[in-house]
Amino acid sequence: MKYWLMKSEPSCFSIDDLKKVKISPWDGVRNFQARNFMRDEMQVGDLVFFYHSNAKPSAIVGLAKIASKPYPDATAFDPEDDHYDEKSDRDNPTWILVDVEYIKAFKEPLSLQDLKGYKELEGMELLKKGSRLSIQPVSKNHFEFIKSLSE
DNA sequence: GCCAACGTTGGC
DNA sequence: GCCAACGTTGGC
């Protein structure tokens, strides 16, 4: 069992959107590091913190889980899509994703600012200066600590 | 809207 | 393979 944090701008796709559809492909990722986590390391059943970036405030807002094995991101082949990538080959797709399934939204979002106040979370990728990685592993200790904060 | 940090691209 | 230019992310 691994633990993850996945960022999304709520104006684009929020925890409420995921709640409505229950399960959704995590499409549009165009960063190799983030892709590699989805392609190589995620397992069905892994738990995920859903994070709202560029939000007021930016915060961890809920819990989800990985719900599929990796498969190609269809939006990369759609010229009408914002995330179209003309260099991605259907026979050898560049962009790979997994499905994410809603578990719950936290009663109170855990804001980035608040999270920075806990010494227990020192070293967490999300809290590092200049951290932009949109999909990142979370250690078991950090995951359980944050989950306990949400309860 | 600003800007720091970081990733990607392309000339050489 | 270096690195300048450019684009994107994301906090503030």
PDB file of C-alpha atoms (C1' of nucleotides) in Angstrom:
ATOM      1  CA  MET A   1       0.000   0.000   0.000  1.00  0.00           C
ATOM      2  CA  LYS A   2       1.353   3.374  -1.038  1.00  0.00           C
ATOM      3  CA  TYR A   3       0.054   6.849  -0.325  1.00  0.00           C
ATOM      4  CA  TRP A   4      -0.170   9.803  -2.685  1.00  0.00           C
ATOM      5  CA  LEU A   5      -1.117  13.415  -3.015  1.00  0.00           C
ATOM      6  CA  MET A   6      -2.677  14.613  -6.265  1.00  0.00           C
ATOM      7  CA  LYS A   7      -3.206  18.263  -7.099  1.00  0.00           C
ATOM      8  CA  SER A   8      -6.010  19.762  -9.093  1.00  0.00           C
ATOM      9  CA  GLU A   9      -7.209  23.298  -9.553  1.00  0.00           C
ATOM     10  CA  PRO A  10     -10.768  23.351  -8.224  1.00  0.00           C
ATOM     11  CA  SER A  11     -11.822  25.678 -11.045  1.00  0.00           C
ATOM     12  CA  CYS A  12     -10.847  22.840 -13.355  1.00  0.00           C
ATOM     13  CA  PHE A  13     -11.711  19.692 -11.405  1.00  0.00           C
ATOM     14  CA  SER A  14     -12.613  19.814  -7.710  1.00  0.00           C
ATOM     15  CA  ILE A  15     -13.317  17.259  -5.006  1.00  0.00           C
ATOM     16  CA  ASP A  16     -17.013  18.035  -5.519  1.00  0.00           C
ATOM     17  CA  ASP A  17     -16.663  17.180  -9.184  1.00  0.00           C
ATOM     18  CA  LEU A  18     -15.096  13.865  -8.242  1.00  0.00           C
ATOM     19  CA  LYS A  19     -17.876  13.256  -5.738  1.00  0.00           C
ATOM     20  CA  LYS A  20     -20.456  13.693  -8.493  1.00  0.00           C
ATOM     21  CA  VAL A  21     -18.833  11.318 -10.957  1.00  0.00           C
ATOM     22  CA  LYS A  22     -17.491   8.951  -8.252  1.00  0.00           C
ATOM     23  CA  ILE A  23     -14.634   7.829 -10.452  1.00  0.00           C
ATOM     24  CA  SER A  24     -12.605   9.707 -13.016  1.00  0.00           C
ATOM     25  CA  PRO A  25      -9.513   9.335 -15.173  1.00  0.00           C
ATOM     26  CA  TRP A  26      -6.799  11.656 -13.873  1.00  0.00           C
ATOM     27  CA  ASP A  27      -6.194  13.174 -17.279  1.00  0.00           C
ATOM     28  CA  GLY A  28      -4.162  16.107 -18.458  1.00  0.00           C
ATOM     29  CA  VAL A  29      -0.949  15.347 -16.598  1.00  0.00           C
ATOM     30  CA  ARG A  30       1.931  16.472 -18.833  1.00  0.00           C
ATOM     31  CA  ASN A  31       4.858  16.099 -16.506  1.00  0.00           C
ATOM     32  CA  PHE A  32       7.112  13.084 -16.760  1.00  0.00           C
ATOM     33  CA  GLN A  33       7.749  12.635 -13.067  1.00  0.00           C
ATOM     34  CA  ALA A  34       4.041  12.710 -12.298  1.00  0.00           C
ATOM     35  CA  ARG A  35       3.305  10.345 -15.170  1.00  0.00           C
ATOM     36  CA  ASN A  36       5.940   7.912 -13.976  1.00  0.00           C
ATOM     37  CA  PHE A  37       4.295   7.678 -10.574  1.00  0.00           C
ATOM     38  CA  MET A  38       0.983   6.779 -12.221  1.00  0.00           C
ATOM     39  CA  ARG A  39       2.518   4.417 -14.745  1.00  0.00           C
ATOM     40  CA  ASP A  40       5.062   2.645 -12.575  1.00  0.00           C
ATOM     41  CA  GLU A  41       4.211   2.884  -8.917  1.00  0.00           C
ATOM     42  CA  MET A  42       0.512   3.228  -8.277  1.00  0.00           C
ATOM     43  CA  GLN A  43      -1.519   0.180  -7.314  1.00  0.00           C
ATOM     44  CA  VAL A  44      -5.271  -0.222  -7.261  1.00  0.00           C
ATOM     45  CA  GLY A  45      -6.386   0.597  -3.715  1.00  0.00           C
ATOM     46  CA  ASP A  46      -3.602   3.059  -2.904  1.00  0.00           C
ATOM     47  CA  LEU A  47      -4.949   6.019  -0.954  1.00  0.00           C
ATOM     48  CA  VAL A  48      -4.760   9.565  -2.252  1.00  0.00           C
ATOM     49  CA  PHE A  49      -5.092  12.998  -0.725  1.00  0.00           C
ATOM     50  CA  PHE A  50      -7.000  15.279  -3.074  1.00  0.00           C
ATOM     51  CA  TYR A  51      -5.348  18.713  -3.038  1.00  0.00           C
ATOM     52  CA  HIS A  52      -6.773  21.965  -4.361  1.00  0.00           C
ATOM     53  CA  SER A  53      -4.055  24.137  -5.856  1.00  0.00           C
ATOM     54  CA  ASN A  54      -4.504  27.782  -6.867  1.00  0.00           C
ATOM     55  CA  ALA A  55      -7.413  27.794  -4.454  1.00  0.00           C
ATOM     56  CA  LYS A  56      -8.644  29.984  -1.635  1.00  0.00           C
ATOM     57  CA  PRO A  57      -7.106  28.596   0.351  1.00  0.00           C
ATOM     58  CA  SER A  58      -4.949  25.915  -1.218  1.00  0.00           C
ATOM     59  CA  ALA A  59      -5.644  22.830   0.841  1.00  0.00           C
ATOM     60  CA  ILE A  60      -5.946  19.093   1.158  1.00  0.00           C
ATOM     61  CA  VAL A  61      -9.679  18.671   0.798  1.00  0.00           C
ATOM     62  CA  GLY A  62     -10.420  14.989   0.819  1.00  0.00           C
ATOM     63  CA  LEU A  63      -9.568  11.365   0.342  1.00  0.00           C
ATOM     64  CA  ALA A  64      -9.653   9.205  -2.770  1.00  0.00           C
ATOM     65  CA  LYS A  65      -8.174   5.973  -3.997  1.00  0.00           C
ATOM     66  CA  ILE A  66      -6.529   4.578  -7.083  1.00  0.00           C
ATOM     67  CA  ALA A  67      -9.168   2.653  -9.000  1.00  0.00           C
ATOM     68  CA  SER A  68      -7.480   1.311 -12.142  1.00  0.00           C
ATOM     69  CA  LYS A  69      -4.274   0.093 -13.610  1.00  0.00           C
ATOM     70  CA  PRO A  70      -2.396   2.578 -15.801  1.00  0.00           C
ATOM     71  CA  TYR A  71      -3.706   3.184 -19.322  1.00  0.00           C
ATOM     72  CA  PRO A  72      -3.208   5.827 -22.040  1.00  0.00           C
ATOM     73  CA  ASP A  73      -4.578   9.352 -21.561  1.00  0.00           C
ATOM     74  CA  ALA A  74      -7.122   9.838 -24.353  1.00  0.00           C
ATOM     75  CA  THR A  75      -6.978  13.633 -24.094  1.00  0.00           C
ATOM     76  CA  ALA A  76      -3.463  13.557 -25.563  1.00  0.00           C
ATOM     77  CA  PHE A  77      -4.926  12.359 -28.889  1.00  0.00           C
ATOM     78  CA  ASP A  78      -7.749  14.888 -29.108  1.00  0.00           C
ATOM     79  CA  PRO A  79      -6.809  18.020 -31.077  1.00  0.00           C
ATOM     80  CA  GLU A  80      -9.784  19.792 -29.503  1.00  0.00           C
ATOM     81  CA  ASP A  81      -8.536  19.135 -25.975  1.00  0.00           C
ATOM     82  CA  ASP A  82      -6.428  21.612 -24.027  1.00  0.00           C
ATOM     83  CA  HIS A  83      -3.991  18.831 -23.251  1.00  0.00           C
ATOM     84  CA  TYR A  84      -3.584  17.611 -26.819  1.00  0.00           C
ATOM     85  CA  ASP A  85      -0.036  16.466 -27.567  1.00  0.00           C
ATOM     86  CA  GLU A  86       0.671  16.070 -31.260  1.00  0.00           C
ATOM     87  CA  LYS A  87       3.866  14.210 -30.459  1.00  0.00           C
ATOM     88  CA  SER A  88       2.126  11.435 -28.571  1.00  0.00           C
ATOM     89  CA  ASP A  89       1.779   8.305 -30.704  1.00  0.00           C
ATOM     90  CA  ARG A  90      -1.319   6.116 -30.343  1.00  0.00           C
ATOM     91  CA  ASP A  91       0.812   3.012 -30.707  1.00  0.00           C
ATOM     92  CA  ASN A  92       3.303   4.188 -28.140  1.00  0.00           C
ATOM     93  CA  PRO A  93       1.490   6.724 -25.957  1.00  0.00           C
ATOM     94  CA  THR A  94       3.527   9.262 -24.062  1.00  0.00           C
ATOM     95  CA  TRP A  95       0.881  10.032 -21.467  1.00  0.00           C
ATOM     96  CA  ILE A  96      -0.459   7.436 -19.087  1.00  0.00           C
ATOM     97  CA  LEU A  97      -3.006   7.841 -16.313  1.00  0.00           C
ATOM     98  CA  VAL A  98      -4.998   5.965 -13.686  1.00  0.00           C
ATOM     99  CA  ASP A  99      -8.595   6.284 -12.532  1.00  0.00           C
ATOM    100  CA  VAL A 100      -9.229   7.929  -9.177  1.00  0.00           C
ATOM    101  CA  GLU A 101     -12.282   7.133  -7.052  1.00  0.00           C
ATOM    102  CA  TYR A 102     -13.957   9.382  -4.500  1.00  0.00           C
ATOM    103  CA  ILE A 103     -13.916   8.298  -0.863  1.00  0.00           C
ATOM    104  CA  LYS A 104     -14.775  11.439   1.069  1.00  0.00           C
ATOM    105  CA  ALA A 105     -14.394  15.175   1.363  1.00  0.00           C
ATOM    106  CA  PHE A 106     -13.013  16.411   4.670  1.00  0.00           C
ATOM    107  CA  LYS A 107     -15.392  18.429   6.831  1.00  0.00           C
ATOM    108  CA  GLU A 108     -12.700  21.066   7.076  1.00  0.00           C
ATOM    109  CA  PRO A 109     -10.038  21.501   4.385  1.00  0.00           C
ATOM    110  CA  LEU A 110      -6.493  21.270   5.722  1.00  0.00           C
ATOM    111  CA  SER A 111      -4.929  24.411   4.340  1.00  0.00           C
ATOM    112  CA  LEU A 112      -1.370  24.573   3.163  1.00  0.00           C
ATOM    113  CA  GLN A 113      -0.703  27.295   5.675  1.00  0.00           C
ATOM    114  CA  ASP A 114      -1.945  25.157   8.565  1.00  0.00           C
ATOM    115  CA  LEU A 115      -0.036  22.099   7.400  1.00  0.00           C
ATOM    116  CA  LYS A 116       3.170  24.132   7.406  1.00  0.00           C
ATOM    117  CA  GLY A 117       2.716  24.595  11.145  1.00  0.00           C
ATOM    118  CA  TYR A 118       3.183  20.938  12.080  1.00  0.00           C
ATOM    119  CA  LYS A 119       6.706  19.795  12.804  1.00  0.00           C
ATOM    120  CA  GLU A 120       5.473  16.243  12.235  1.00  0.00           C
ATOM    121  CA  LEU A 121       5.238  17.086   8.535  1.00  0.00           C
ATOM    122  CA  GLU A 122       8.788  18.347   8.114  1.00  0.00           C
ATOM    123  CA  GLY A 123      10.278  17.220   4.821  1.00  0.00           C
ATOM    124  CA  MET A 124       6.955  16.579   3.125  1.00  0.00           C
ATOM    125  CA  GLU A 125       7.185  17.273  -0.605  1.00  0.00           C
ATOM    126  CA  LEU A 126       4.107  19.500  -0.639  1.00  0.00           C
ATOM    127  CA  LEU A 127       5.629  21.819   1.953  1.00  0.00           C
ATOM    128  CA  LYS A 128       8.976  22.271   0.252  1.00  0.00           C
ATOM    129  CA  LYS A 129       9.670  25.675  -1.199  1.00  0.00           C
ATOM    130  CA  GLY A 130       9.086  25.733  -4.927  1.00  0.00           C
ATOM    131  CA  SER A 131       7.428  22.318  -4.964  1.00  0.00           C
ATOM    132  CA  ARG A 132       5.382  22.037  -8.138  1.00  0.00           C
ATOM    133  CA  LEU A 133       5.056  18.310  -8.572  1.00  0.00           C
ATOM    134  CA  SER A 134       1.362  17.642  -9.172  1.00  0.00           C
ATOM    135  CA  ILE A 135       1.492  13.996  -8.123  1.00  0.00           C
ATOM    136  CA  GLN A 136       3.693  13.108  -5.220  1.00  0.00           C
ATOM    137  CA  PRO A 137       4.239  10.197  -2.852  1.00  0.00           C
ATOM    138  CA  VAL A 138       3.345  10.724   0.800  1.00  0.00           C
ATOM    139  CA  SER A 139       5.079   8.753   3.535  1.00  0.00           C
ATOM    140  CA  LYS A 140       2.967   6.459   5.709  1.00  0.00           C
ATOM    141  CA  ASN A 141       3.719   8.588   8.773  1.00  0.00           C
ATOM    142  CA  HIS A 142       2.783  11.826   7.056  1.00  0.00           C
ATOM    143  CA  PHE A 143      -0.318  10.242   5.583  1.00  0.00           C
ATOM    144  CA  GLU A 144      -1.584   8.933   8.902  1.00  0.00           C
ATOM    145  CA  PHE A 145      -0.798  12.169  10.691  1.00  0.00           C
ATOM    146  CA  ILE A 146      -2.715  14.236   8.145  1.00  0.00           C
ATOM    147  CA  LYS A 147      -5.590  11.767   8.146  1.00  0.00           C
ATOM    148  CA  SER A 148      -5.818  12.066  11.926  1.00  0.00           C
ATOM    149  CA  LEU A 149      -5.977  15.863  11.564  1.00  0.00           C
ATOM    150  CA  SER A 150      -8.982  15.485   9.317  1.00  0.00           C
ATOM    151  CA  GLU A 151     -10.953  13.461  11.853  1.00  0.00           C
TER     152      GLU A 151
ATOM    153  C1'  DG B   1      -1.353  40.011 -11.230  1.00  0.00           C
ATOM    154  C1'  DC B   2       3.361  39.098  -9.724  1.00  0.00           C
ATOM    155  C1'  DC B   3       7.101  36.317  -9.582  1.00  0.00           C
ATOM    156  C1'  DA B   4      10.140  32.367  -7.992  1.00  0.00           C
ATOM    157  C1'  DA B   5      11.042  27.834  -9.166  1.00  0.00           C
ATOM    158  C1'  DC B   6      11.347  24.553 -12.294  1.00  0.00           C
ATOM    159  C1'  DG B   7      10.722  21.950 -16.883  1.00  0.00           C
ATOM    160  C1'  DT B   8      11.246  21.995 -21.844  1.00  0.00           C
ATOM    161  C1'  DT B   9      12.996  23.450 -26.226  1.00  0.00           C
ATOM    162  C1'  DG B  10      16.217  24.442 -29.565  1.00  0.00           C
ATOM    163  C1'  DG B  11      20.480  26.814 -31.312  1.00  0.00           C
ATOM    164  C1'  DC B  12      25.104  26.108 -31.280  1.00  0.00           C
TER     165       DC B  12
ATOM    166  C1'  DG C   1      25.949  18.509 -24.038  1.00  0.00           C
ATOM    167  C1'  DC C   2      25.507  23.358 -22.637  1.00  0.00           C
ATOM    168  C1'  DC C   3      22.610  26.944 -21.685  1.00  0.00           C
ATOM    169  C1'  DA C   4      19.540  30.895 -22.870  1.00  0.00           C
ATOM    170  C1'  DA C   5      14.920  31.623 -23.829  1.00  0.00           C
ATOM    171  C1'  DC C   6      10.564  30.512 -23.002  1.00  0.00           C
ATOM    172  C1'  DG C   7       6.445  28.318 -20.837  1.00  0.00           C
ATOM    173  C1'  DT C   8       4.072  26.550 -16.755  1.00  0.00           C
ATOM    174  C1'  DT C   9       2.956  25.933 -11.935  1.00  0.00           C
ATOM    175  C1'  DG C  10       1.217  27.611  -8.018  1.00  0.00           C
ATOM    176  C1'  DG C  11       1.694  30.469  -3.659  1.00  0.00           C
ATOM    177  C1'  DC C  12       0.883  34.869  -2.374  1.00  0.00           C
TER     178       DC C  12
END
